[in-house]
XYZ file of C-alpha atoms in Angstrom:
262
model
C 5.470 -19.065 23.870
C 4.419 -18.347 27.744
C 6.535 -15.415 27.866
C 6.610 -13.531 23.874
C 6.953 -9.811 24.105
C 4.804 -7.675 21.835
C 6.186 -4.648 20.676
C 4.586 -1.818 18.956
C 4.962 1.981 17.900
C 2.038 3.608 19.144
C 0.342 7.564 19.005
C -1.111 8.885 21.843
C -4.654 7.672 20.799
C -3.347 4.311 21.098
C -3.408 2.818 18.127
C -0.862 1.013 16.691
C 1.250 3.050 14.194
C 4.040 0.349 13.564
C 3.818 -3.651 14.718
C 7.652 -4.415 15.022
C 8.662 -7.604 13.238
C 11.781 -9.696 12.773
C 13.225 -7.485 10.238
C 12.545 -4.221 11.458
C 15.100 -1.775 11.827
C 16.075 -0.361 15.106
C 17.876 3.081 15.493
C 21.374 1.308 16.122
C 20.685 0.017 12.096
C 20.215 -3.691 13.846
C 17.185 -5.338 13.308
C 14.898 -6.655 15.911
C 15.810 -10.236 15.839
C 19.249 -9.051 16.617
C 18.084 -7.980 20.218
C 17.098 -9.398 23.210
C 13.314 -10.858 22.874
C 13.335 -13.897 25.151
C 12.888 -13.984 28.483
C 12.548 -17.139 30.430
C 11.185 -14.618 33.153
C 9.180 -11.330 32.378
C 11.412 -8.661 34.060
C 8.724 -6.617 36.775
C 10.296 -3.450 35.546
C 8.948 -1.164 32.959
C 9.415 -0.484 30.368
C 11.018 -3.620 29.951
C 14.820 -3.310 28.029
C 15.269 -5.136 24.765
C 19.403 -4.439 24.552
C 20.843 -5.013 21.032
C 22.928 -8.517 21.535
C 26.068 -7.912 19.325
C 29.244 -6.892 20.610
C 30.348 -3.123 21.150
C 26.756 -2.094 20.464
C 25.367 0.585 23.039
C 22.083 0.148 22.527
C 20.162 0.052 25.225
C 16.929 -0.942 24.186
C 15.107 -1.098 20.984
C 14.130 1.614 19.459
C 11.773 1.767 16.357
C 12.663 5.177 13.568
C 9.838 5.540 11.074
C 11.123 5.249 7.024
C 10.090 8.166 4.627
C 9.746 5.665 1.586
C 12.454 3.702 1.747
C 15.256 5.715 3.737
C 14.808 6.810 7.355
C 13.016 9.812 8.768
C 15.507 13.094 9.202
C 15.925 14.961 12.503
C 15.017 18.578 12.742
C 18.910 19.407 12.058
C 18.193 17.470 8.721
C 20.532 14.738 9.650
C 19.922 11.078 9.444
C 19.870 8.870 12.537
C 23.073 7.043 11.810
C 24.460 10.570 11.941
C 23.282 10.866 15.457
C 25.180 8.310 18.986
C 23.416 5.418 19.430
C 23.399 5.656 23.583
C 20.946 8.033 25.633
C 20.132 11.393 24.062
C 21.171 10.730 20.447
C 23.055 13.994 20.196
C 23.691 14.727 16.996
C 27.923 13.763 15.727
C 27.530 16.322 12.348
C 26.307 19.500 14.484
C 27.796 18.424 17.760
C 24.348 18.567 19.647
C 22.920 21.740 18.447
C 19.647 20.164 17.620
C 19.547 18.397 21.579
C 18.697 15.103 20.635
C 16.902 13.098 17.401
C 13.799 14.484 16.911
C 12.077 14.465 14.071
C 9.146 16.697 12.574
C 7.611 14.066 10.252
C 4.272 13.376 10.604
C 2.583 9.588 10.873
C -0.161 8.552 8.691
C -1.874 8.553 11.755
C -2.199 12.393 11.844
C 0.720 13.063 14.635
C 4.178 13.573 14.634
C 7.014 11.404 14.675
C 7.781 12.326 18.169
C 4.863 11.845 19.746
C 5.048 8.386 19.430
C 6.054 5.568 21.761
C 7.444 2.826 22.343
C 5.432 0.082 23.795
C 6.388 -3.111 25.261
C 4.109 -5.388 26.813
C 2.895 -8.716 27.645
C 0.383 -10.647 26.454
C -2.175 -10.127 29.237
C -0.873 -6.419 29.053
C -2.132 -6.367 25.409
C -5.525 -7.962 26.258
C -6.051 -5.146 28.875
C -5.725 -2.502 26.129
C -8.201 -4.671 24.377
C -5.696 -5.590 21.466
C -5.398 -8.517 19.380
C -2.729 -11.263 20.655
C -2.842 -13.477 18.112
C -2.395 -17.399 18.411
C 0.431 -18.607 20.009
C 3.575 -19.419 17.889
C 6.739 -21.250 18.444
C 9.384 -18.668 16.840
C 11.641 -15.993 18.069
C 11.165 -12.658 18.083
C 7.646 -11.941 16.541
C 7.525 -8.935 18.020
C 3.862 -7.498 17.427
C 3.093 -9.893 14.753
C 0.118 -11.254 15.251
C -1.291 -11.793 11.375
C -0.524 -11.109 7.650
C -2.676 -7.627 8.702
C -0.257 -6.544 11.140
C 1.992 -5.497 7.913
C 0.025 -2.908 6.975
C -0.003 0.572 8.803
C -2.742 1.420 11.359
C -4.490 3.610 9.729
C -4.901 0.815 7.198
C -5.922 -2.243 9.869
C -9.257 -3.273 10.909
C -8.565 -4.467 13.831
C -8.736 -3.039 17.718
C -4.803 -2.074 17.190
C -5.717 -0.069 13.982
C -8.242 2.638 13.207
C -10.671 -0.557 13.687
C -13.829 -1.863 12.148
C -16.592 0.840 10.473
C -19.448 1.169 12.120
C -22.682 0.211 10.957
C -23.802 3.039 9.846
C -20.553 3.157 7.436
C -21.620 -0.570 5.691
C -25.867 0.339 5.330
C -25.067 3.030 3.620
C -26.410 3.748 0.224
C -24.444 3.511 -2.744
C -23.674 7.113 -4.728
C -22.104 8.143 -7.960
C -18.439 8.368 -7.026
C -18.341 3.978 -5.532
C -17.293 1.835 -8.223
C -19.668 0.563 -10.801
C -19.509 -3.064 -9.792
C -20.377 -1.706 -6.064
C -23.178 -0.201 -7.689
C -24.642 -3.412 -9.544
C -24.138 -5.326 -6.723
C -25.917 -3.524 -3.918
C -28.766 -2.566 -6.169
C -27.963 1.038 -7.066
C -31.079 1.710 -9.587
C -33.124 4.364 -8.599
C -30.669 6.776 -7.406
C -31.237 10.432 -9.426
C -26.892 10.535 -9.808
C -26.785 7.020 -11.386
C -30.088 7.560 -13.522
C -28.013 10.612 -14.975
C -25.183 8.460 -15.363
C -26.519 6.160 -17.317
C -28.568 8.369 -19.266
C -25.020 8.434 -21.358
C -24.637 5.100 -21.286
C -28.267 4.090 -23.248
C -30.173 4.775 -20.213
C -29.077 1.425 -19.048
C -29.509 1.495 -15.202
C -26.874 -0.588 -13.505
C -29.349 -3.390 -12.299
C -27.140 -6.572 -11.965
C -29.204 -8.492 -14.237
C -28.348 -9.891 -17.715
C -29.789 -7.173 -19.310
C -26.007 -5.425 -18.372
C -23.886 -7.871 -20.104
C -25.982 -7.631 -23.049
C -25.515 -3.163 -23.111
C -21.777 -4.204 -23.163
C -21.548 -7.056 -25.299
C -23.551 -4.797 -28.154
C -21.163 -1.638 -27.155
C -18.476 -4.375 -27.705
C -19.655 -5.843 -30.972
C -20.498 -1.514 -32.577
C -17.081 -0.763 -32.150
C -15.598 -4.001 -33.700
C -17.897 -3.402 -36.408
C -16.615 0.263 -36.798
C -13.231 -0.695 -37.015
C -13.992 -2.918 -39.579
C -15.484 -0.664 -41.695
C -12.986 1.982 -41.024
C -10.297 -0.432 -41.820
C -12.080 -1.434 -45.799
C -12.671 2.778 -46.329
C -8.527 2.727 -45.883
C -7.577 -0.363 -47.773
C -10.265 0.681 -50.655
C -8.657 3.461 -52.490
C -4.951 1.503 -51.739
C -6.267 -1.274 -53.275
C -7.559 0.913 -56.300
C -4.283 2.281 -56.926
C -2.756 -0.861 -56.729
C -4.769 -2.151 -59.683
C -4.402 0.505 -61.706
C -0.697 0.928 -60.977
C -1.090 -2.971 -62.679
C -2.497 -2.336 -65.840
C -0.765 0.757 -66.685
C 2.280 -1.297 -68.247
C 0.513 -3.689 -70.130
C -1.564 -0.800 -71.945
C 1.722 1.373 -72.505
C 3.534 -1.341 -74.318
C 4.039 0.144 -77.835
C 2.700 -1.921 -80.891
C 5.670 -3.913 -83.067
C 6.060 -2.454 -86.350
C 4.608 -4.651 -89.242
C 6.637 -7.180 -90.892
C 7.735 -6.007 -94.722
């Protein structure tokens, strides 16, 4: 707990592309877990190593590749990293090093390119200093940059100082407009507004107001349509139920008449 690593993929902006867990994959195919993550004394070099622990593995350190759905990004030589050594350089095996080393062109959600990114390993007073979240402090193994059920999600996506961060307040005051969802709309008070007034103009010049006066537009759009079907359902059972009656007396009034008794 005194000494947890946190590990992250980061773009040069410095937000937080990827927050390594337990399960993440490093580019030897071993997950993080599977490396070394505790130190019972921070090493004073940096970056600091995290070595892959099982035997006749030569990686180094851990090393994060980015997935393209749910298989791995390609290098430029259109080869996958498994198809590249493990140990410094990653030279290609399939084109015997014509493409230098693993690099690939794919391009993060954050804007950037795959290899533009870094690995970052710090500690935790290192991560306050870049004023990112830390987290509370847990007792289990290799957490990585885990600090929440938000540190999941991509960067772009989180909220937080190690994502794209908190909207302003400009962002949250402002008004609502035809294109937000209509319960955004009833909520903040979106009457008034020329695109919804033309909007609802369609809709029985009902303005979305929040009030019961709503719930009783739909329940009466509700109710005209069940009545419709009703009456379209009696138009098509009328003339079937026509024919069916007359298909019933048709052989009681062809029945020929017995001949009188002599």
């Amino acid at each position: 707990m005194k000494n947890r690593i946190f590990v992250s993929w980061t773009s040069p902006t410095g937000m937080d592309c990827k927050l390594i867990g337990p399960e993440t994959q490093c580019f030897c195919q071993h997950r993080y877990k599977q490396h070394k993550t505790d130190f019972t004394e921070i090493p004073s070099n940096r970056p600091i190593p995290l070595p892959c622990k099982l035997k006749r593995c030569p990686c180094a350190s851990y090393e994060y590749v980015p997935l393209n759905g749910s298989q791995p990004v390609r290098c430029r030589c259109k080869h996958f990293p498994e198809d590249h050594e493990v140990g410094p350089g990653h030279l290609c095996l399939k084109c015997r090093g014509k493409c230098g080393s693993f690099r690939s062109p794919w391009v993060c959600s954050c804007g950037l390119p795959a290899y533009l990114h870094q690995m970052v390993v710090e500690t935790k007073e290192e991560r306050l200093a870049r004023g990112h979240p830390v987290g509370h402090d847990v007792p289990y193994a290799a957490m990585g940059g885990l600090t929440g059920f938000s540190s999941l999600a991509e960067g772009y996506l989180r909220l937080d100082d190690s994502g794209a961060g908190a909207p302003d307040e400009a962002f949250s005051s402002q008004p609502p407009s035809a294109s937000d969802h209509p319960f955004l709309r009833m909520h903040t008070g979106g009457g008034g507004i020329p695109e919804l007034d033309r909007l609802s103009e369609g809709m029985g010049a009902v303005r979305l107001t929040g009030t019961d006066q709503d719930m009783d537009y739909y329940e009466q759009r509700y109710q005209a349509r069940l009545k419709e079907e009703r009456s379209r359902m009696r138009a098509v059972r009328g003339p079937q139920k026509k024919a069916v009656t007359q298909g019933k007396k048709t052989p009681s009034s062809s029945k020929k008449q017995a001949p009188p008794k002599r």
